[in-house]
CSV table of C-alpha atoms and ligand atoms in Angstrom, one decimal:
chain,number,residue,atom,x,y,z
A,27,MET,CA,98.0,102.2,171.5
A,28,LYS,CA,100.5,104.6,169.9
A,29,GLN,CA,99.7,108.3,169.3
A,30,PRO,CA,98.4,108.9,165.7
A,31,VAL,CA,100.9,110.2,163.1
A,32,ARG,CA,100.0,112.6,160.3
A,33,VAL,CA,100.5,111.5,156.7
A,34,ALA,CA,100.2,114.3,154.1
A,35,VAL,CA,99.4,113.0,150.6
A,36,THR,CA,99.2,115.2,147.5
A,37,GLY,CA,97.3,114.3,144.4
A,38,ALA,CA,94.9,112.4,146.7
A,39,ALA,CA,92.0,112.1,144.2
A,40,GLY,CA,94.2,110.6,141.5
A,41,GLN,CA,94.9,107.1,140.2
A,42,ILE,CA,97.8,106.1,142.5
A,43,CYS,CA,96.1,107.4,145.6
A,44,TYR,CA,93.0,105.4,145.0
A,45,SER,CA,95.1,102.4,145.9
A,46,LEU,CA,97.6,104.1,148.2
A,47,LEU,CA,95.3,105.7,150.8
A,48,PHE,CA,93.5,102.5,151.6
A,49,ARG,CA,96.7,100.7,152.2
A,50,ILE,CA,98.0,103.4,154.5
A,51,ALA,CA,94.8,103.5,156.4
A,52,SER,CA,94.8,99.7,156.9
A,53,GLY,CA,98.3,99.7,158.5
A,54,GLY,CA,100.2,98.4,155.5
A,55,MET,CA,102.7,101.3,155.5
A,56,LEU,CA,103.5,102.1,159.1
A,57,GLY,CA,102.4,98.9,160.9
A,58,ASN,CA,99.3,97.4,162.4
A,59,ASP,CA,99.7,99.3,165.7
A,60,GLN,CA,100.2,102.8,164.2
A,61,PRO,CA,97.1,105.0,164.0
A,62,VAL,CA,97.1,107.6,161.2
A,63,ILE,CA,95.5,110.9,160.3
A,64,LEU,CA,95.4,111.5,156.5
A,65,GLN,CA,95.9,115.1,155.4
A,66,LEU,CA,94.9,115.0,151.7
A,67,LEU,CA,95.8,117.8,149.2
A,68,GLU,CA,94.2,118.3,145.9
A,69,ILE,CA,93.7,121.2,143.4
A,70,THR,CA,90.3,122.9,143.9
A,71,PRO,CA,88.5,121.3,140.9
A,72,ALA,CA,89.3,117.8,142.3
A,73,LEU,CA,87.9,118.5,145.8
A,74,LYS,CA,84.5,116.9,145.0
A,75,VAL,CA,86.1,113.7,143.9
A,76,LEU,CA,88.4,113.8,147.0
A,77,GLU,CA,85.3,114.0,149.2
A,78,ALA,CA,84.1,110.8,147.6
A,79,VAL,CA,87.5,109.2,148.4
A,80,LYS,CA,87.0,110.3,152.0
A,81,MET,CA,83.5,108.8,152.1
A,82,GLU,CA,85.0,105.4,150.9
A,83,LEU,CA,87.8,105.6,153.4
A,84,ASN,CA,85.3,106.2,156.2
A,85,ASP,CA,83.1,103.4,154.9
A,86,CYS,CA,86.0,100.9,155.3
A,87,ALA,CA,85.8,101.5,159.1
A,88,PHE,CA,89.6,101.1,159.4
A,89,PRO,CA,90.4,100.9,163.1
A,90,LEU,CA,93.7,102.8,162.6
A,91,LEU,CA,92.2,105.7,160.7
A,92,HIS,CA,91.7,108.5,163.2
A,93,ASP,CA,90.8,111.4,160.8
A,94,VAL,CA,90.8,112.4,157.2
A,95,VAL,CA,91.4,116.1,156.3
A,96,CYS,CA,90.6,117.2,152.7
A,97,THR,CA,92.0,120.5,151.5
A,98,ASP,CA,93.2,122.5,148.6
A,99,ASP,CA,95.5,124.5,150.9
A,100,ALA,CA,99.0,123.1,151.1
A,101,SER,CA,99.7,124.9,154.4
A,102,VAL,CA,96.8,122.9,155.9
A,103,ALA,CA,97.8,119.6,154.3
A,104,PHE,CA,101.4,119.8,155.6
A,105,LYS,CA,100.8,121.4,159.0
A,106,GLY,CA,102.4,119.1,161.6
A,107,ALA,CA,102.8,116.3,159.1
A,108,ASP,CA,105.3,113.5,160.0
A,109,TYR,CA,105.3,112.0,156.5
A,110,GLY,CA,104.8,113.6,153.1
A,111,LEU,CA,103.9,111.5,150.0
A,112,MET,CA,104.2,113.8,147.0
A,113,VAL,CA,102.1,112.1,144.3
A,114,GLY,CA,100.2,115.1,142.8
A,115,ALA,CA,101.6,115.8,139.4
A,116,LYS,CA,100.8,115.2,135.7
A,117,PRO,CA,101.5,111.7,134.5
A,118,ARG,CA,103.1,111.1,131.0
A,119,GLY,CA,101.2,109.7,128.1
A,120,PRO,CA,102.3,107.3,125.3
A,121,GLY,CA,105.5,108.4,123.5
A,122,MET,CA,106.6,110.8,126.2
A,123,GLU,CA,109.7,110.6,128.4
A,124,ARG,CA,109.3,111.4,132.1
A,125,ALA,CA,111.6,114.4,131.8
A,126,ASP,CA,109.1,116.0,129.4
A,127,LEU,CA,106.9,116.6,132.5
A,128,LEU,CA,109.6,118.7,134.1
A,129,LYS,CA,108.3,122.0,132.7
A,130,ASP,CA,104.8,121.6,134.2
A,131,ASN,CA,105.5,119.4,137.3
A,132,GLY,CA,108.7,121.2,138.4
A,133,LYS,CA,106.6,124.3,139.4
A,134,ILE,CA,104.4,122.2,141.6
A,135,PHE,CA,107.5,121.0,143.6
A,136,SER,CA,109.0,124.5,143.9
A,137,THR,CA,105.7,125.9,145.2
A,138,LEU,CA,105.1,123.0,147.6
A,139,GLY,CA,108.8,123.2,148.8
A,140,LYS,CA,108.3,126.8,149.9
A,141,VAL,CA,105.1,125.9,151.8
A,142,ILE,CA,106.6,122.9,153.4
A,143,ASN,CA,109.6,125.0,154.5
A,144,ASP,CA,107.3,127.3,156.3
A,145,VAL,CA,104.8,125.0,157.9
A,146,ALA,CA,106.1,121.5,158.1
A,147,ASN,CA,107.7,119.6,160.9
A,148,PRO,CA,111.4,119.8,159.9
A,149,ASP,CA,111.8,116.1,160.5
A,150,MET,CA,109.1,115.2,158.0
A,151,LYS,CA,110.1,112.2,155.9
A,152,ILE,CA,109.2,112.8,152.2
A,153,CYS,CA,108.8,110.5,149.3
A,154,VAL,CA,108.5,112.2,145.9
A,155,VAL,CA,106.6,110.2,143.3
A,156,GLY,CA,105.4,112.7,140.7
A,157,ASN,CA,107.6,112.6,137.7
A,158,PRO,CA,110.4,113.2,136.9
A,159,ALA,CA,110.7,112.1,140.6
A,160,ASN,CA,114.4,112.5,141.3
A,161,THR,CA,114.6,116.1,139.9
A,162,ASN,CA,111.3,117.1,141.5
A,163,ALA,CA,112.7,115.9,144.8
A,164,TYR,CA,115.8,118.0,144.1
A,165,ILE,CA,113.6,121.1,143.3
A,166,LEU,CA,111.6,120.5,146.5
A,167,MET,CA,114.8,120.2,148.6
A,168,LYS,CA,116.3,123.4,147.2
A,169,ASN,CA,113.1,125.3,148.1
A,170,ALA,CA,112.9,123.8,151.6
A,171,PRO,CA,116.2,124.6,153.3
A,172,ASN,CA,114.7,124.1,156.8
A,173,LEU,CA,114.2,120.4,156.1
A,174,ASN,CA,116.9,117.8,156.6
A,175,PRO,CA,117.9,116.9,153.0
A,176,ARG,CA,118.3,113.2,154.1
A,177,ASN,CA,114.6,113.2,154.6
A,178,ILE,CA,113.8,114.1,151.0
A,179,THR,CA,113.8,110.9,148.9
A,180,ALA,CA,112.3,109.8,145.6
A,181,LEU,CA,110.7,106.6,144.6
A,182,THR,CA,112.7,103.9,142.7
A,183,ARG,CA,111.2,101.0,144.7
A,184,LEU,CA,108.7,100.3,141.9
A,185,ASP,CA,111.7,99.7,139.6
A,186,HIS,CA,113.4,97.6,142.3
A,187,ASN,CA,110.2,95.4,142.6
A,188,ARG,CA,110.0,95.2,138.8
A,189,ALA,CA,113.6,94.0,138.7
A,190,VAL,CA,112.9,91.3,141.3
A,191,TYR,CA,109.9,90.0,139.3
A,192,GLN,CA,111.9,89.9,136.0
A,193,LEU,CA,114.7,87.9,137.7
A,194,SER,CA,112.4,85.6,139.4
A,195,GLU,CA,110.6,84.8,136.1
A,196,LYS,CA,113.8,84.3,134.3
A,197,THR,CA,115.3,81.9,136.9
A,198,ASN,CA,112.0,80.3,137.9
A,199,SER,CA,112.7,81.2,141.5
A,200,SER,CA,110.6,82.6,144.3
A,201,MET,CA,110.6,86.3,144.7
A,202,SER,CA,111.2,85.9,148.5
A,203,ASP,CA,114.5,84.2,147.7
A,204,ILE,CA,115.8,87.2,145.8
A,205,LYS,CA,117.9,89.6,147.9
A,206,ARG,CA,120.2,92.6,147.3
A,207,MET,CA,118.6,93.8,144.1
A,208,THR,CA,119.9,97.3,143.1
A,209,ILE,CA,118.6,100.2,141.0
A,210,TRP,CA,121.2,102.9,140.5
A,211,GLY,CA,120.4,106.4,139.3
A,212,ASN,CA,117.4,108.2,137.9
A,213,HIS,CA,113.8,106.9,137.7
A,214,SER,CA,114.0,107.1,133.9
A,215,THR,CA,115.2,104.9,131.0
A,216,THR,CA,118.8,105.6,132.1
A,217,GLN,CA,118.3,103.8,135.4
A,218,VAL,CA,120.6,100.9,136.0
A,219,PRO,CA,118.9,97.8,137.3
A,220,ASP,CA,121.9,95.7,138.5
A,221,ILE,CA,122.0,92.0,139.5
A,222,SER,CA,125.8,91.9,140.0
A,223,HIS,CA,125.4,91.6,143.8
A,224,THR,CA,122.0,90.0,143.9
A,225,THR,CA,121.5,86.5,145.4
A,226,ILE,CA,118.9,83.9,144.8
A,227,ALA,CA,118.5,81.6,147.8
A,228,GLY,CA,122.0,82.5,148.8
A,229,ASP,CA,123.6,81.9,145.4
A,230,ALA,CA,125.0,84.6,143.1
A,231,ALA,CA,122.3,85.6,140.6
A,232,ILE,CA,124.8,86.3,137.9
A,233,ASP,CA,125.8,82.6,137.9
A,234,LYS,CA,122.2,81.7,137.0
A,235,VAL,CA,121.7,83.9,133.9
A,236,ASP,CA,123.7,84.8,130.8
A,237,THR,CA,125.5,88.1,130.9
A,238,SER,CA,123.9,89.0,127.6
A,239,TRP,CA,120.4,88.5,129.2
A,240,ALA,CA,121.4,90.7,132.2
A,241,ASN,CA,122.9,93.5,130.1
A,242,GLU,CA,120.7,93.5,126.9
A,243,GLU,CA,117.3,92.2,128.0
A,244,PHE,CA,116.9,92.6,131.8
A,245,ILE,CA,118.1,96.3,132.0
A,246,PRO,CA,116.0,97.7,129.2
A,247,LYS,CA,113.0,95.6,130.2
A,248,VAL,CA,112.9,97.1,133.7
A,249,ALA,CA,113.9,100.6,132.6
A,250,LYS,CA,111.1,100.7,130.0
A,251,ARG,CA,108.4,98.8,132.1
A,252,GLY,CA,106.6,102.1,132.9
A,253,ALA,CA,106.2,102.8,129.1
A,254,GLU,CA,105.1,99.1,128.6
A,255,VAL,CA,102.3,99.6,131.2
A,256,ILE,CA,101.2,102.9,129.6
A,257,GLY,CA,101.1,101.2,126.2
A,258,ALA,CA,98.8,98.4,127.5
A,259,ARG,CA,96.7,100.4,130.0
A,260,GLY,CA,96.5,103.8,128.3
A,261,SER,CA,97.6,105.4,131.6
A,262,SER,CA,100.5,105.0,133.9
A,263,SER,CA,101.0,102.4,136.5
A,264,ALA,CA,98.9,103.1,139.6
A,265,ALA,CA,98.4,100.1,141.9
A,266,SER,CA,102.1,98.9,141.5
A,267,ALA,CA,103.2,102.5,142.1
A,268,ALA,CA,101.2,102.7,145.3
A,269,ASN,CA,102.7,99.4,146.4
A,270,GLY,CA,106.2,100.8,145.7
A,271,ILE,CA,105.4,103.8,147.9
A,272,ILE,CA,104.1,101.5,150.7
A,273,ASP,CA,107.3,99.4,150.5
A,274,HIS,CA,109.6,102.5,150.3
A,275,MET,CA,108.1,104.1,153.4
A,276,ARG,CA,107.7,100.8,155.3
A,277,SER,CA,111.4,99.9,154.8
A,278,TRP,CA,112.5,103.4,155.8
A,279,VAL,CA,110.4,103.6,158.9
A,280,LEU,CA,110.4,100.0,160.1
A,281,GLY,CA,113.7,98.9,158.7
A,282,THR,CA,115.1,96.6,156.1
A,283,ASN,CA,115.6,92.8,156.6
A,284,GLU,CA,118.9,91.5,157.9
A,285,GLY,CA,121.2,90.6,155.0
A,286,ASP,CA,119.1,92.5,152.4
A,287,TRP,CA,118.8,96.0,151.1
A,288,VAL,CA,116.4,98.1,149.0
A,289,SER,CA,116.7,100.8,146.4
A,290,MET,CA,115.8,104.4,147.3
A,291,ALA,CA,116.7,107.7,145.5
A,292,VAL,CA,118.4,109.7,148.2
A,293,HIS,CA,120.6,112.7,148.7
A,294,SER,CA,124.0,111.6,147.3
A,295,ASP,CA,126.9,111.9,149.7
A,296,GLY,CA,129.3,111.4,146.8
A,297,SER,CA,129.3,107.6,147.2
A,298,TYR,CA,130.4,105.7,144.1
A,299,GLY,CA,131.7,109.0,142.6
A,300,ILE,CA,128.2,110.4,142.1
A,301,GLU,CA,127.9,114.2,142.5
A,302,GLU,CA,127.1,115.1,146.0
A,303,GLY,CA,123.6,116.5,146.5
A,304,LEU,CA,121.9,114.9,143.5
A,305,ILE,CA,118.9,112.7,144.4
A,306,TYR,CA,120.3,109.4,143.1
A,307,SER,CA,119.0,105.9,143.6
A,308,TYR,CA,121.3,103.7,145.6
A,309,PRO,CA,121.1,100.4,147.5
A,310,VAL,CA,120.4,101.3,151.1
A,311,THR,CA,119.7,99.6,154.4
A,312,CYS,CA,117.4,101.2,156.9
A,313,LYS,CA,117.3,101.1,160.7
A,314,ASN,CA,115.7,103.3,163.4
A,315,GLY,CA,114.0,105.5,160.7
A,316,ASP,CA,117.2,106.3,158.9
A,317,TRP,CA,118.9,105.0,155.7
A,318,THR,CA,122.5,104.2,155.0
A,319,ILE,CA,124.0,103.8,151.5
A,320,VAL,CA,125.5,100.4,151.0
A,321,THR,CA,129.2,101.2,150.3
A,322,GLY,CA,132.1,99.1,149.0
A,323,LEU,CA,130.3,97.3,146.2
A,324,ASP,CA,132.7,96.5,143.4
A,325,ASN,CA,131.1,97.5,140.1
A,326,SER,CA,132.1,96.5,136.6
A,327,ASP,CA,133.1,99.1,134.1
A,328,PHE,CA,129.9,98.4,132.2
A,329,ILE,CA,127.8,99.2,135.3
A,330,VAL,CA,130.0,102.2,136.3
A,331,ASN,CA,129.6,103.7,132.8
A,332,LYS,CA,125.8,103.3,133.0
A,333,MET,CA,125.7,104.9,136.5
A,334,LYS,CA,127.6,107.9,135.1
A,335,GLU,CA,125.2,108.2,132.2
A,336,SER,CA,122.3,108.3,134.6
A,337,GLU,CA,124.1,110.9,136.8
A,338,LYS,CA,124.7,113.0,133.6
A,339,GLU,CA,121.0,112.9,132.8
A,340,LEU,CA,120.2,114.1,136.4
A,341,GLN,CA,122.7,116.9,136.1
A,342,GLU,CA,121.1,118.0,132.8
A,343,GLU,CA,117.6,117.8,134.2
A,344,ARG,CA,118.7,119.9,137.1
A,345,ASP,CA,120.4,122.5,134.8
A,346,THR,CA,117.3,122.9,132.7
A,347,CYS,CA,115.1,123.9,135.6
A,348,SER,CA,117.5,126.1,137.7
A,349,ASP,CA,115.0,128.9,137.5
A,350,LEU,CA,112.9,126.9,140.0
A,351,PHE,CA,115.4,127.2,142.8
A,352,ALA,CA,117.8,129.8,144.0
B,427,NAD,P1,96.6,111.2,138.2
B,427,NAD,O1,96.5,112.3,137.1
B,427,NAD,O2,95.7,110.1,138.3
B,427,NAD,O3,96.6,112.0,139.6
B,427,NAD,C1,97.3,113.1,139.9
B,427,NAD,C2,96.5,114.0,140.8
B,427,NAD,O4,97.3,115.1,141.2
B,427,NAD,C3,95.3,114.6,140.1
B,427,NAD,O5,94.1,114.2,140.9
B,427,NAD,C4,95.5,116.1,140.2
B,427,NAD,O6,94.3,116.8,140.4
B,427,NAD,C5,96.5,116.2,141.3
B,427,NAD,N1,97.3,117.4,141.3
B,427,NAD,C6,97.8,118.1,140.3
B,427,NAD,N2,98.5,119.1,140.7
B,427,NAD,C7,98.5,119.2,142.0
B,427,NAD,C8,99.0,120.0,143.0
B,427,NAD,N3,99.7,121.1,142.7
B,427,NAD,N4,98.7,119.7,144.3
B,427,NAD,C9,98.0,118.6,144.7
B,427,NAD,N5,97.5,117.8,143.8
B,427,NAD,C10,97.7,118.0,142.5
B,427,NAD,O7,98.1,110.7,138.2
B,427,NAD,P2,98.7,109.4,138.9
B,427,NAD,O8,98.6,108.2,138.0
B,427,NAD,O9,98.2,109.3,140.3
B,427,NAD,O10,100.3,109.8,138.9
B,427,NAD,C11,100.8,110.9,139.7
B,427,NAD,C12,102.3,111.1,139.3
B,427,NAD,O11,103.0,110.0,139.8
B,427,NAD,C13,102.6,111.3,137.9
B,427,NAD,O12,103.5,112.3,137.7
B,427,NAD,C14,103.2,110.0,137.4
B,427,NAD,O13,104.0,110.1,136.3
B,427,NAD,C15,104.0,109.6,138.7
B,427,NAD,N6,104.4,108.2,138.9
B,427,NAD,C16,105.6,108.0,139.4
B,427,NAD,C17,106.0,106.7,139.7
B,427,NAD,C18,107.4,106.4,140.2
B,427,NAD,O14,107.7,105.2,140.3
B,427,NAD,N7,108.1,107.4,140.7
B,427,NAD,C19,105.2,105.6,139.3
B,427,NAD,C20,103.9,105.9,138.8
B,427,NAD,C21,103.5,107.2,138.6
B,428,LMR,C1,106.3,104.2,136.1
B,428,LMR,O1,107.5,103.9,136.1
B,428,LMR,O2,105.4,103.4,135.9
B,428,LMR,C2,105.9,105.7,136.3
B,428,LMR,O3,107.1,106.5,136.4
B,428,LMR,C3,105.0,106.2,135.3
B,428,LMR,C4,105.6,106.3,133.9
B,428,LMR,O4,105.5,107.4,133.4
B,428,LMR,O5,106.3,105.4,133.4
C-alpha cells in the first residue's frame, strides 16, 4: 500500500465539498490505491457543521481514508499538504457576474497565499475553485512566491465537461467519443469553448454542426451555464463543480488519455500570444504529474479575437485588485 497523501480542502462545510470530500475519500481523485488524509479548513462559525461532515465521512468507512483533520487555522490545514483544493469563498447569486465577487473573495486568497507560502510543501499542487477562479489563483500565486507557479491552477474543467455534453446532445453522439474539447481563457462569460479541433469518433466535430450553431449557440450556452444552473437551483452548481475538481486533479496527477487533452487554467507561458503569467485556460496534456500546453493549434480570427477578449478581462480583473499583491 502507498503512503497516505495530505489533501487540504477549504470551504469544507459548503455545498461543493459535501460532494467533493466523499469522492476524494473513496479514491475517485487520486486512485483506488492511494490512501488520503483530509485536512479541512473552515471559518470558525462553520466548524460545527464541519464536524458533522467528518462524522459522515467516518460513517462511510472508506478504506482509503486514514484521517480527517478539521480546523479554522489555515496553517494547520496546509501543513505538509501535497494537494490544495481552494473552494472556500462566497458564491454568486442571480444577476451577478463572477467578477463581482472579487472584492470579498480576493482577500481570502491573498491571506491564504501568505499562509501557504510559509507552511506548505513548495511542491503542493493547487486547484482554485472559489470565484473569480482565475484571478483568485493569480492573487494566491503573487502572495506565495515560494511555490512553483506551475502548480497553481484554476478550474475550467466544469466548463470543458459542459461543452462535451452540449456537443454530444447536438450531434447525438456518445460523450466518450468526443476528444480534444477546448476552453480558452477566463472562467467567466468571456470564456471561449472551442470545437475547432474537437473530434467525434475520430471525425472533425466542425463538419457535423453548422458554424452558426458553434459560434452563436454553443459558445454562449456553455459560457452562461453557471448562471442557468443558479436560475434553476437558486444556488450555484455544486455536484458538477465537485466532479470537475475530481477530473481536473485526476488528469493532472494520473495523466491524460493518449490522443486527448483537457482544459485547465494554468500559468501562461505566452503561448498563443496571451500575456505571460496570467492564469489562462488552455488545452493541456498531463503526464508524470505535470501539464503541458498543447501548442501549434491553428485558430480562426473569430476564436483569436475571443481569446484576446478573455485575456483583456483577466488583465482588467488583475488591475482592479492590485492592492492584494505586491
Ligand atoms: P458555499 O457557500 O456552499 O460554501 C463555501 C464555504 O466556504 C462556506 O462553508 C464558508 O464558510 C467557507 N469559507 C468562506 N470563507 C472561507 C475561508 N476564508 N476559509 C475557509 N473557508 C471559507 O459555496 P460553494 O457552492 O461550495 O462554492 C464555493 C465557491 O466555488 C464559490 O466562490 C463559487 O462561486 C465557486 N464555484 C466555482 C466553480 C468553478 O467552476 N470554478 C464552480 C462552482 C462554484
Ligand atoms: C459555475 O460555473 O457553475 C460556477 O462558477 C458558479 C457560478 O457562479 O456560475
